Amino acid sequence: MTLPADIIVSAQGLSRSFGDIAAVRNVDLAIGKGEIFGLVGPDGAGKTTTMRMLAGVLSPDAGQIFLDGIDVVRAPEHAKPHISYMPQRFGLYEDLTVLENIFFYAELFGIPASVRRTRSAELLSAAAMAPFSKRLAGRLSGGMKQKLGLVCALIHAPDVLLLDEPTTGVDPVSRREFWEILYRLRESGVTIVFSTAYMDEAERCSRLALMNAGEIRHCDTPDRLKRAMPGALLSVTAVDVRGAFDALKGVPGVLGKLMMGDRVNVRVDDARRREPELREALARQAIAAEVGSIEPSIEDVFVALLGKGQAT
Ligand SMILES: Nc1ncnc2c1ncn2[C@@H]1O[C@H](COP(=O)(O)OP(=O)(O)OP(=O)(O)O)[C@@H](O)[C@H]1O
Ligand SMILES: [Mg+2]
């Protein structure tokens, strides 16, 4: 793993349990200035618990966190002016307008009234939400609510933005707008830690930490993670995709299979050797299918590295 040169957030040996549940186990992190760092993992992997500790709102049982030299565990109040944390269920006041919500958060962070107006106008315009400033938050669409959450989280100009699944339930167009805002923030030097269950979003991060059962299993750039995937990928496209999937059961060299709409992504030990063998296996069972080599996506890597997906 290559580490970024200019580290802004670091954690060592971070652990936290809830009763018998070890939510986060011995997590190390080193996040560079200006990164969009993705925490990716299935439900219950420990993403939210990690985020809450980084934000200084939950104490770890063990481990250290530093933000630009500030000890987040011992002095969270010193770290807070530099951090903004948008929880998975962000608290907007539904019976307040968009602008009133922003002003509420501005006041919470002690932003002077003069700065509050200009900054909220800038942020609303960047989020393409200026026309809705007088709308009640409760009347906004899901995507707009998330954008408003982001605007509120940005009102005190944090150095580090922690976003816990901010785009869950948001439509693809709004998600794209959300990402445009994130890229612009990064250009202005903000570091973003982002958790997501969407694999296309994972591809957009500068580096990814793949989490499972409280541990970071792999951490690298999306490209390097792809290269680290054991084996190679073949795609099997078939009308009877379920039939093709079943026909590949027990075929030698098949390490894993992932159903993807009209095709099956098949991870094999050796693509060149297995490609004709897969064709033969399918033909033997009278399944009309096309077999070809493809590049893995982060989803394939995720499934392979975390040992998910159906084995043969
Ligand atoms: N306050 C709590 N009390 C008890 N158990 C908790 C608490 N918070 C988290 N857990 C448990 O810790 C584990 C990790 O939870 P966490 O919320 O960090 O996962 P996550 O990766 O954010 O999941 P999701 O994708 O569902 O948001 C889970 O087993 C969860 O049930
Ligand atoms: Mg969570």
Short mmCIF file of C-alpha atoms and ligand atoms in Angstrom, two decimals:
data_model
loop_
_atom_site.label_atom_id
_atom_site.label_comp_id
_atom_site.label_asym_id
_atom_site.label_seq_id
_atom_site.Cartn_x
_atom_site.Cartn_y
_atom_site.Cartn_z
CA MET A 1 0.00 0.00 0.00
CA THR A 2 1.30 3.47 -0.88
CA LEU A 3 0.60 6.18 1.67
CA PRO A 4 -0.21 9.75 0.69
CA ALA A 5 2.57 12.26 1.38
CA ASP A 6 0.58 14.80 3.34
CA ILE A 7 -1.52 13.01 5.94
CA ILE A 8 -4.32 14.94 7.62
CA VAL A 9 -6.25 12.18 9.44
CA SER A 10 -4.58 9.16 10.96
CA ALA A 11 -5.81 6.42 13.23
CA GLN A 12 -3.93 3.59 14.87
CA GLY A 13 -5.35 0.51 16.50
CA LEU A 14 -8.88 1.85 16.63
CA SER A 15 -11.31 -0.52 18.36
CA ARG A 16 -14.83 -0.19 19.69
CA SER A 17 -17.28 -2.78 21.01
CA PHE A 18 -20.94 -2.58 21.97
CA GLY A 19 -21.48 -5.32 24.53
CA ASP A 20 -20.40 -8.52 22.81
CA ILE A 21 -20.28 -6.94 19.37
CA ALA A 22 -16.82 -5.89 18.21
CA ALA A 23 -18.03 -3.15 15.84
CA VAL A 24 -14.53 -1.93 14.91
CA ARG A 25 -11.37 -3.95 15.40
CA ASN A 26 -7.85 -2.64 15.32
CA VAL A 27 -8.34 -0.22 12.45
CA ASP A 28 -5.41 1.80 11.08
CA LEU A 29 -6.03 4.67 8.68
CA ALA A 30 -3.89 7.32 7.03
CA ILE A 31 -5.85 9.79 4.93
CA GLY A 32 -4.07 12.38 2.80
CA LYS A 33 -5.01 16.04 2.44
CA GLY A 34 -7.44 16.49 -0.43
CA GLU A 35 -8.36 12.83 -0.74
CA ILE A 36 -11.83 11.49 -1.29
CA PHE A 37 -11.37 8.44 0.86
CA GLY A 38 -14.05 5.74 0.65
CA LEU A 39 -15.11 3.38 3.39
CA VAL A 40 -16.86 0.52 1.67
CA GLY A 41 -18.44 -2.50 3.26
CA PRO A 42 -21.64 -4.44 3.80
CA ASP A 43 -24.26 -3.58 6.43
CA GLY A 44 -22.80 -3.81 9.90
CA ALA A 45 -19.18 -3.71 8.67
CA GLY A 46 -18.35 -0.91 11.10
CA LYS A 47 -18.39 2.11 8.76
CA THR A 48 -20.63 4.30 10.92
CA THR A 49 -18.79 3.38 14.12
CA THR A 50 -15.47 4.31 12.45
CA MET A 51 -16.89 7.60 11.17
CA ARG A 52 -18.29 8.52 14.59
CA MET A 53 -14.93 7.93 16.21
CA LEU A 54 -13.13 9.99 13.55
CA ALA A 55 -15.67 12.75 14.12
CA GLY A 56 -14.90 12.76 17.84
CA VAL A 57 -18.49 11.96 18.84
CA LEU A 58 -17.79 8.39 20.01
CA SER A 59 -14.81 7.36 22.13
CA PRO A 60 -12.84 4.33 21.03
CA ASP A 61 -12.12 1.55 23.54
CA ALA A 62 -8.57 1.57 22.26
CA GLY A 63 -6.50 3.40 19.71
CA GLN A 64 -5.52 6.89 18.67
CA ILE A 65 -6.81 9.41 16.16
CA PHE A 66 -4.95 12.50 15.03
CA LEU A 67 -6.23 15.29 12.85
CA ASP A 68 -3.44 17.55 11.69
CA GLY A 69 -1.63 17.04 14.99
CA ILE A 70 -4.76 17.35 17.15
CA ASP A 71 -5.53 14.37 19.39
CA VAL A 72 -9.18 13.71 18.50
CA VAL A 73 -9.73 11.18 21.31
CA ARG A 74 -8.31 13.33 24.09
CA ALA A 75 -9.32 16.75 22.81
CA PRO A 76 -12.36 16.35 20.54
CA GLU A 77 -13.35 19.97 21.21
CA HIS A 78 -10.11 21.13 19.52
CA ALA A 79 -10.76 18.91 16.53
CA LYS A 80 -14.41 19.82 16.04
CA PRO A 81 -13.91 23.22 14.35
CA HIS A 82 -11.95 21.39 11.62
CA ILE A 83 -14.39 18.54 11.12
CA SER A 84 -17.87 18.26 9.78
CA TYR A 85 -19.77 15.05 10.17
CA MET A 86 -22.90 14.27 8.21
CA PRO A 87 -24.45 11.25 9.92
CA GLN A 88 -26.25 8.50 8.03
CA ARG A 89 -29.54 9.94 9.28
CA PHE A 90 -28.81 13.63 9.19
CA GLY A 91 -31.01 15.79 11.40
CA LEU A 92 -32.81 18.35 9.29
CA TYR A 93 -35.71 20.28 10.78
CA GLU A 94 -38.56 19.43 8.47
CA ASP A 95 -40.73 22.34 9.63
CA LEU A 96 -37.99 24.88 9.00
CA THR A 97 -37.17 26.22 5.56
CA VAL A 98 -33.97 25.37 3.71
CA LEU A 99 -32.37 28.68 4.71
CA GLU A 100 -33.54 28.40 8.32
CA ASN A 101 -31.93 24.98 8.55
CA ILE A 102 -28.65 26.36 7.25
CA PHE A 103 -28.79 29.29 9.68
CA PHE A 104 -29.52 26.88 12.52
CA TYR A 105 -26.30 24.96 11.81
CA ALA A 106 -24.41 28.22 11.25
CA GLU A 107 -25.43 29.37 14.71
CA LEU A 108 -24.48 26.03 16.20
CA PHE A 109 -20.96 26.53 14.85
CA GLY A 110 -20.86 30.18 15.90
CA ILE A 111 -20.62 31.62 12.39
CA PRO A 112 -21.10 35.41 12.52
CA ALA A 113 -24.32 36.69 10.92
CA SER A 114 -22.46 38.61 8.19
CA VAL A 115 -20.50 35.54 7.06
CA ARG A 116 -23.59 33.34 7.40
CA ARG A 117 -25.49 35.16 4.63
CA THR A 118 -22.74 35.17 2.01
CA ARG A 119 -21.61 31.65 2.77
CA SER A 120 -25.10 30.14 2.66
CA ALA A 121 -25.78 31.95 -0.62
CA GLU A 122 -22.55 30.52 -2.11
CA LEU A 123 -23.29 27.02 -0.91
CA LEU A 124 -26.91 27.08 -2.03
CA SER A 125 -25.84 28.22 -5.45
CA ALA A 126 -23.11 25.53 -5.66
CA ALA A 127 -25.74 22.92 -4.77
CA ALA A 128 -28.18 24.39 -7.33
CA MET A 129 -30.64 24.93 -4.49
CA ALA A 130 -30.93 28.72 -4.42
CA PRO A 131 -34.49 28.67 -5.85
CA PHE A 132 -35.61 26.46 -2.97
CA SER A 133 -34.23 28.48 -0.06
CA LYS A 134 -37.72 29.27 1.26
CA ARG A 135 -39.11 25.76 0.85
CA LEU A 136 -39.79 23.72 3.98
CA ALA A 137 -37.15 21.03 4.36
CA GLY A 138 -39.91 18.46 4.86
CA ARG A 139 -41.14 19.18 1.33
CA LEU A 140 -37.82 18.50 -0.40
CA SER A 141 -37.12 15.40 -2.46
CA GLY A 142 -34.74 12.79 -1.00
CA GLY A 143 -31.84 14.00 -3.13
CA MET A 144 -32.42 17.63 -2.21
CA LYS A 145 -32.58 16.76 1.47
CA GLN A 146 -29.16 15.16 1.20
CA LYS A 147 -27.80 18.18 -0.65
CA LEU A 148 -29.20 20.43 2.07
CA GLY A 149 -27.51 18.19 4.66
CA LEU A 150 -24.24 18.70 2.79
CA VAL A 151 -24.72 22.47 2.68
CA CYS A 152 -25.40 22.50 6.45
CA ALA A 153 -22.31 20.36 7.02
CA LEU A 154 -20.20 22.80 5.00
CA ILE A 155 -21.37 26.01 6.63
CA HIS A 156 -18.38 26.27 8.95
CA ALA A 157 -15.85 25.56 6.17
CA PRO A 158 -14.38 22.34 7.61
CA ASP A 159 -11.00 20.91 6.56
CA VAL A 160 -12.32 17.38 6.81
CA LEU A 161 -15.78 16.30 5.79
CA LEU A 162 -17.07 12.96 7.05
CA LEU A 163 -20.07 11.76 5.05
CA ASP A 164 -21.82 8.59 6.14
CA GLU A 165 -23.71 7.08 3.18
CA PRO A 166 -24.88 10.51 2.04
CA THR A 167 -26.33 9.28 -1.24
CA THR A 168 -28.28 6.25 -0.07
CA GLY A 169 -31.75 6.41 -1.59
CA VAL A 170 -30.78 9.32 -3.85
CA ASP A 171 -31.55 9.04 -7.57
CA PRO A 172 -28.65 8.75 -10.07
CA VAL A 173 -28.97 12.32 -11.39
CA SER A 174 -28.94 13.85 -7.92
CA ARG A 175 -26.05 11.57 -6.98
CA ARG A 176 -24.08 12.88 -9.91
CA GLU A 177 -24.76 16.47 -8.80
CA PHE A 178 -23.72 15.53 -5.29
CA TRP A 179 -20.42 14.22 -6.65
CA GLU A 180 -19.85 17.40 -8.68
CA ILE A 181 -20.03 19.30 -5.40
CA LEU A 182 -17.60 16.88 -3.74
CA TYR A 183 -15.08 17.24 -6.57
CA ARG A 184 -15.27 21.03 -6.30
CA LEU A 185 -14.74 20.79 -2.55
CA ARG A 186 -11.72 18.63 -3.07
CA GLU A 187 -10.28 21.17 -5.48
CA SER A 188 -10.62 23.77 -2.74
CA GLY A 189 -8.53 21.54 -0.46
CA VAL A 190 -11.22 19.83 1.63
CA THR A 191 -10.53 16.21 2.58
CA ILE A 192 -13.53 13.94 2.29
CA VAL A 193 -14.14 10.62 4.02
CA PHE A 194 -17.10 8.95 2.45
CA SER A 195 -18.92 5.74 3.20
CA THR A 196 -21.04 4.06 0.60
CA ALA A 197 -22.65 0.83 -0.37
CA TYR A 198 -22.71 1.87 -4.07
CA MET A 199 -19.90 0.34 -6.06
CA ASP A 200 -19.97 2.98 -8.81
CA GLU A 201 -19.30 5.57 -6.11
CA ALA A 202 -16.46 3.51 -4.72
CA GLU A 203 -14.80 3.85 -8.17
CA ARG A 204 -14.84 7.62 -7.80
CA CYS A 205 -12.80 7.68 -4.58
CA SER A 206 -9.07 8.36 -4.58
CA ARG A 207 -8.54 5.43 -2.21
CA LEU A 208 -10.79 2.83 -0.70
CA ALA A 209 -10.83 0.90 2.53
CA LEU A 210 -12.76 -2.34 2.17
CA MET A 211 -14.33 -3.07 5.56
CA ASN A 212 -15.86 -6.26 6.78
CA ALA A 213 -16.78 -7.46 10.27
CA GLY A 214 -15.16 -4.45 11.91
CA GLU A 215 -11.83 -4.73 10.10
CA ILE A 216 -10.22 -3.00 7.17
CA ARG A 217 -9.34 -5.90 4.93
CA HIS A 218 -7.78 -3.96 2.05
CA CYS A 219 -6.94 -0.33 1.46
CA ASP A 220 -5.66 1.12 -1.80
CA THR A 221 -6.57 3.05 -4.95
CA PRO A 222 -9.42 1.54 -6.99
CA ASP A 223 -6.94 0.64 -9.76
CA ARG A 224 -4.49 -1.09 -7.47
CA LEU A 225 -7.30 -3.00 -5.76
CA LYS A 226 -8.40 -4.23 -9.16
CA ARG A 227 -4.89 -5.40 -9.94
CA ALA A 228 -4.76 -7.15 -6.57
CA MET A 229 -7.82 -9.24 -7.33
CA PRO A 230 -6.79 -12.88 -7.31
CA GLY A 231 -7.39 -14.54 -10.69
CA ALA A 232 -8.93 -12.97 -13.79
CA LEU A 233 -12.42 -12.25 -14.97
CA LEU A 234 -14.44 -13.80 -17.80
CA SER A 235 -17.92 -12.66 -18.75
CA VAL A 236 -20.52 -15.21 -19.79
CA THR A 237 -23.41 -13.55 -21.61
CA ALA A 238 -26.50 -15.67 -22.14
CA VAL A 239 -30.25 -15.34 -22.64
CA ASP A 240 -30.69 -18.08 -20.06
CA VAL A 241 -28.37 -16.42 -17.60
CA ARG A 242 -29.58 -18.52 -14.66
CA GLY A 243 -28.96 -21.68 -16.71
CA ALA A 244 -25.44 -20.44 -17.52
CA PHE A 245 -24.81 -19.66 -13.87
CA ASP A 246 -25.88 -23.16 -12.82
CA ALA A 247 -23.97 -24.82 -15.68
CA LEU A 248 -20.71 -23.38 -14.34
CA LYS A 249 -21.08 -25.20 -11.06
CA GLY A 250 -18.09 -27.37 -10.34
CA VAL A 251 -16.16 -26.32 -13.46
CA PRO A 252 -12.44 -26.51 -12.65
CA GLY A 253 -10.63 -23.20 -12.20
CA VAL A 254 -13.78 -21.21 -11.35
CA LEU A 255 -13.09 -19.22 -8.18
CA GLY A 256 -16.34 -17.24 -7.97
CA LYS A 257 -19.38 -16.09 -9.90
CA LEU A 258 -21.43 -12.91 -9.79
CA MET A 259 -24.77 -12.55 -11.57
CA MET A 260 -24.91 -9.22 -13.44
CA GLY A 261 -28.18 -8.82 -15.37
CA ASP A 262 -27.72 -10.58 -18.70
CA ARG A 263 -24.32 -12.01 -17.86
CA VAL A 264 -22.34 -13.81 -15.23
CA ASN A 265 -18.94 -12.47 -14.19
CA VAL A 266 -16.82 -15.52 -13.59
CA ARG A 267 -13.55 -15.24 -11.71
CA VAL A 268 -11.10 -17.91 -12.82
CA ASP A 269 -7.55 -18.83 -11.93
CA ASP A 270 -6.27 -18.52 -15.50
CA ALA A 271 -8.37 -16.70 -18.11
CA ARG A 272 -6.60 -17.98 -21.23
CA ARG A 273 -6.77 -21.60 -20.18
CA ARG A 274 -10.32 -21.50 -18.77
CA GLU A 275 -12.04 -19.51 -21.53
CA PRO A 276 -12.30 -22.49 -23.96
CA GLU A 277 -13.08 -24.82 -21.07
CA LEU A 278 -16.01 -22.64 -19.98
CA ARG A 279 -17.30 -22.60 -23.58
CA GLU A 280 -17.16 -26.39 -23.67
CA ALA A 281 -18.87 -26.76 -20.30
CA LEU A 282 -21.72 -24.49 -21.42
CA ALA A 283 -22.02 -26.23 -24.81
CA ARG A 284 -22.20 -29.62 -23.11
CA GLN A 285 -25.28 -28.43 -21.25
CA ALA A 286 -26.76 -26.83 -24.38
CA ILE A 287 -26.51 -23.27 -23.01
CA ALA A 288 -26.03 -20.71 -25.77
CA ALA A 289 -23.56 -18.21 -24.35
CA GLU A 290 -20.72 -15.91 -25.29
CA VAL A 291 -17.55 -16.04 -23.24
CA GLY A 292 -15.02 -13.23 -23.21
CA SER A 293 -12.41 -11.57 -21.09
CA ILE A 294 -13.36 -8.41 -19.13
CA GLU A 295 -11.75 -5.97 -16.70
CA PRO A 296 -12.95 -6.31 -13.12
CA SER A 297 -15.08 -3.58 -11.57
CA ILE A 298 -14.78 -2.62 -7.92
CA GLU A 299 -17.79 -4.80 -7.25
CA ASP A 300 -15.96 -7.86 -8.60
CA VAL A 301 -12.91 -6.97 -6.54
CA PHE A 302 -14.99 -6.40 -3.45
CA VAL A 303 -16.70 -9.76 -3.79
CA ALA A 304 -13.41 -11.54 -4.51
CA LEU A 305 -11.38 -9.90 -1.75
CA LEU A 306 -14.05 -10.12 0.92
CA GLY A 307 -14.83 -13.69 -0.04
CA LYS A 308 -18.49 -12.99 -0.81
CA GLY A 309 -20.56 -14.22 -3.73
CA GLN A 310 -21.36 -17.78 -4.60
CA ALA A 311 -18.49 -20.14 -4.88
CA THR A 312 -18.87 -23.05 -7.23
N1 LIG B 1 -24.95 2.00 19.51
C1 LIG B 1 -24.84 0.69 19.25
N2 LIG B 1 -25.26 -0.25 20.13
C2 LIG B 1 -25.12 -1.56 19.87
N3 LIG B 1 -24.59 -2.07 18.74
C3 LIG B 1 -24.16 -1.20 17.81
C4 LIG B 1 -24.27 0.23 18.02
N4 LIG B 1 -23.74 0.85 16.94
C5 LIG B 1 -23.34 -0.13 16.09
N5 LIG B 1 -23.59 -1.35 16.62
C6 LIG B 1 -23.25 -2.66 16.01
O1 LIG B 1 -21.92 -2.59 15.55
C7 LIG B 1 -21.77 -3.20 14.27
C8 LIG B 1 -21.24 -2.19 13.28
O2 LIG B 1 -22.25 -1.21 13.05
P1 LIG B 1 -22.06 0.05 12.12
O3 LIG B 1 -23.29 0.87 12.26
O4 LIG B 1 -20.76 0.70 12.42
O5 LIG B 1 -21.97 -0.62 10.68
P2 LIG B 1 -22.13 0.03 9.23
O6 LIG B 1 -21.00 -0.50 8.41
O7 LIG B 1 -22.24 1.50 9.35
O8 LIG B 1 -23.49 -0.61 8.70
P3 LIG B 1 -24.62 0.02 7.72
O9 LIG B 1 -24.12 -0.18 6.32
O10 LIG B 1 -25.80 -0.84 8.01
O11 LIG B 1 -24.82 1.45 8.09
C9 LIG B 1 -23.14 -3.76 13.93
O12 LIG B 1 -23.17 -5.10 14.31
C10 LIG B 1 -24.09 -2.92 14.77
O13 LIG B 1 -25.25 -3.64 15.08
MG MG B 2 -23.67 2.82 8.82
#
